[in-house]
Amino acid sequence: MEKVLEILGLRVYYELPQGTVKAVDGVDLDVFKGEILGIAGESGSGKSTLALTIAGLLRPPAKVISGKVLFRGIDILRLSNDELRSIRGRKIGIIFQDPVTYLNPIYTVGFQVGEVFEAHRGGKILKYLNEVINLFKAVKIGDPERRVYSYPHQLSGGMKQRVLISMAIAEKPELIVADEPTSALDVTIQAEIVELLNEIRKELNTSIVFITHDLALLLEIADRIAVMYAGKLVEVGKTYEIYKDPLHPYTKALISVLRYERKRRPTPIKGSIPSLINPPPGCRFHPRCPYVLPKCSQVDPKLVNVNGRYVSCLLVGGSDGGGS
Amino acid sequence: MTLVRYLVRRVYHSIPTLVGALLFIFILVRVLPGDPARLIAGPEALEEDVQRIREQLGLNKPIHTQFIDYVTAVLKGDFGRSIKFGTPVINEILFRLPYTIILALVAEAIAIAIALPLGIISALRPKSKTSYIASVISLIGASTPVFWIALILIYIFSVSLKLLPSSGADSPRHIILPAITLSLVLMGNLTRITRSSVIEVLSSNHVLTALAKGLKDRIVITRHVLKNALIPIITIMGLQVGNLLGGAVITETVFAWPGIGSLLIDAIFFRDYVLVQGIILFMVLVFIIVNIVVDVIYAYVDPRIRDVLWRMS
Ligand SMILES: Nc1ncnc2c1ncn2[C@@H]1O[C@H](COP(=O)(O)OP(=O)(O)OP(=O)(O)O)[C@@H](O)[C@H]1O
Ligand code: SF4
Ligand SMILES: [Mg+2]
């Protein structure tokens, strides 16, 4: 399969006065053409940091410590500001979680969407009015001819999210990173937005990295799922395989919570996500892992291929962290 | 049309404020120590002369009648006659007003010309020399009393260097020292507000969206940072100008600048209560008008506020 994105050994830290937050700490991940890759993880596991890195939008105090992010073979971490700018919004689009704060309150939404064309094709924004109206139609914003003149505060949350989506797809990018695009919306609107993203994927053959803490949602739309825990990936595989047979103890716990929820008996995982300033030694999940072994607090398991699935656990695939 | 409707409504809603202010001024002036009638009559006047003057001024009438007379007169546009000058108060104010306006505008213009770039650059490049200068200016503006700044400037430029006049308003050069004094005070505040406002907008999420579109940094800064950051800055500028139009009392007095501020001081020393009343009322009016103007500018920049304001009218 054709790779659109290839992340290799990526580490992104936040250097703060109180310590270094290891938000993304050794991530390897591929994104294939036309797929929806889901990234699931608890709050604070580093999902947004990963999303911003892929979109080339990291800002201080974030710092790339090591690794590569190859987009079509080009390492976007090593591009100049100008080169990066020509990719942002044109080749890679991003959709953020909170449609309220991600739009500028003092410009009309039509103007803000038109800016994408202005940035990459030049000329006056007004010139692109028809394109913007067509985009609004594509993302199913009713009455687009009038809506382009609306200000963000005049639109509902779902409508604003559609505006942000129309921005991300304006230049038909090859990759869209959606960072919790539905978390701030009502359930019914959530479903519509998910459906819309799915349609866009089919129509443009775009790859979508869909980030959420809601694994159940990913089971419905993702082709593959990557599970993130405390700055690392613990398991990556095809959605139905992960659902049917989760291999990593953390994934097992998440899936069992989902199954129990269906029987209305939720049993959440004990404990909470560790500090990313001082993560636990060895396997980061060991303080919460029901299968923990003595060596788990000493050896940091590597992500290894187990019959096409990637898992990082000392119990699985004979991985002993020595890189076997 | 919505704007006109809005203005009419705002003026209408200012009436209670105005009446409250009138009552406050009226009481304040009457509880101040000193008898205006005796003051006008002079120290050696006979008791009957004092009594006569008191009757002329209406001071012998019951207090509520005096208040009603006062309000009626004000509504007719009659601010009374100055006790000291014998001329209509409104004339005294209008005569001094141009001096105050020009001083206010020049001082605010100097402050804006320096504080805005300084605040913006120090927000964008927090480790630069400019940022350091900005901190020093904010500190001076915030911590030094205005008369102290005035005295230092007079000492340097008038006494030592003999470059600039230190009192009066006889030539355009006379405005330089008072304007710089005032602008230094304004600048401190304005630099600080500008810097913090720009920093706040810089870290806001919509700036990330603007970057994600692939817009040039220059456009992101001007369009999505500075214009948003302007909103709180406009408020501060409006309030500053409003304050100054009421007369910069200390600066005008130190530099013998013949504006509203020094007129007020004269009026207070002379117990010219009619004039004091008139000036304070004028200040209240200026304050109300400036507030309306600031809100309109605000609405022009921020569509959220525009919607709320226009819808209410
Ligand atoms: N700008 C920042 N400055 C400092 N620390 C940050 C910053 N952004 C994120 N972090 C820290 O990095 C870690 C990972 O945060 P990140 O936002 O990537 O997680 P997330 O999985 O997206 O969480 P959420 O589900 O809450 O969005 C957290 O510990 C967070 O506190
Ligand atoms: S490595 Fe050990 S602690 Fe970590 S998930 Fe596997 S069994 Fe649990
Ligand atoms: Mg996040």
Coordinates of C-alpha atoms in Angstrom, one line a residue, chain A residues 52 57 59 81 85 88-89 92 94 96 98 101-107 111-113 115-116 118-120 125 151 153-154 164 167, chain B residues 202-217 219 222-225 227-228 231 301-307 311:
Chain A
L52 CA 0.4 19.4 15.6
L57 CA 2.4 23.6 13.6
R59 CA 5.4 26.2 18.6
N81 CA 9.4 28.1 7.0
R85 CA 3.8 27.1 4.6
R88 CA 0.2 23.6 5.3
G89 CA -3.4 24.0 4.2
I92 CA -2.0 18.8 4.8
I94 CA -6.0 20.1 10.1
F96 CA -9.3 21.1 15.6
D98 CA -13.1 23.3 19.5
T101 CA -12.0 29.2 19.6
Y102 CA -10.4 28.1 16.4
L103 CA -12.3 30.7 14.3
N104 CA -11.4 34.4 14.5
P105 CA -14.5 36.2 15.9
I106 CA -13.9 39.4 14.0
Y107 CA -14.0 38.1 10.4
F111 CA -13.5 35.4 4.4
Q112 CA -11.7 33.0 6.7
V113 CA -12.2 30.1 4.4
E115 CA -7.9 32.9 3.1
V116 CA -6.8 29.3 2.2
E118 CA -5.5 33.5 -1.0
A119 CA -2.6 31.8 0.8
H120 CA -1.9 29.3 -2.0
I125 CA -10.2 36.9 -1.3
Y151 CA -19.7 35.8 11.7
H153 CA -20.9 33.8 16.7
Q154 CA -23.9 33.7 14.5
L164 CA -13.4 24.5 9.8
M167 CA -11.1 25.1 5.3
Chain B
L202 CA -0.8 35.3 19.9
S203 CA -1.4 32.2 22.0
S204 CA -5.1 32.0 21.0
N205 CA -6.4 29.1 19.0
H206 CA -7.6 31.0 16.0
V207 CA -4.0 32.0 15.3
L208 CA -3.1 28.4 15.0
T209 CA -5.9 28.0 12.4
A210 CA -4.5 31.0 10.5
L211 CA -1.1 29.3 10.4
A212 CA -2.6 26.0 9.4
K213 CA -4.0 27.6 6.3
G214 CA -0.5 28.4 5.1
L215 CA -0.9 32.2 5.4
K216 CA 2.3 34.3 5.5
D217 CA 3.5 35.2 9.0
I219 CA -0.6 38.4 7.3
T222 CA -1.5 41.9 11.1
R223 CA -4.8 40.3 10.3
H224 CA -5.3 37.7 13.0
V225 CA -3.2 39.1 15.9
K227 CA -6.5 43.6 14.8
N228 CA -7.9 41.4 17.5
I231 CA -10.0 45.8 20.9
V301 CA -14.0 46.3 15.3
D302 CA -15.8 43.5 17.0
P303 CA -18.9 42.0 15.2
R304 CA -20.0 40.1 18.4
I305 CA -20.4 43.4 20.2
R306 CA -21.9 45.0 17.2
D307 CA -24.6 42.4 17.1
R311 CA -29.9 44.3 18.6

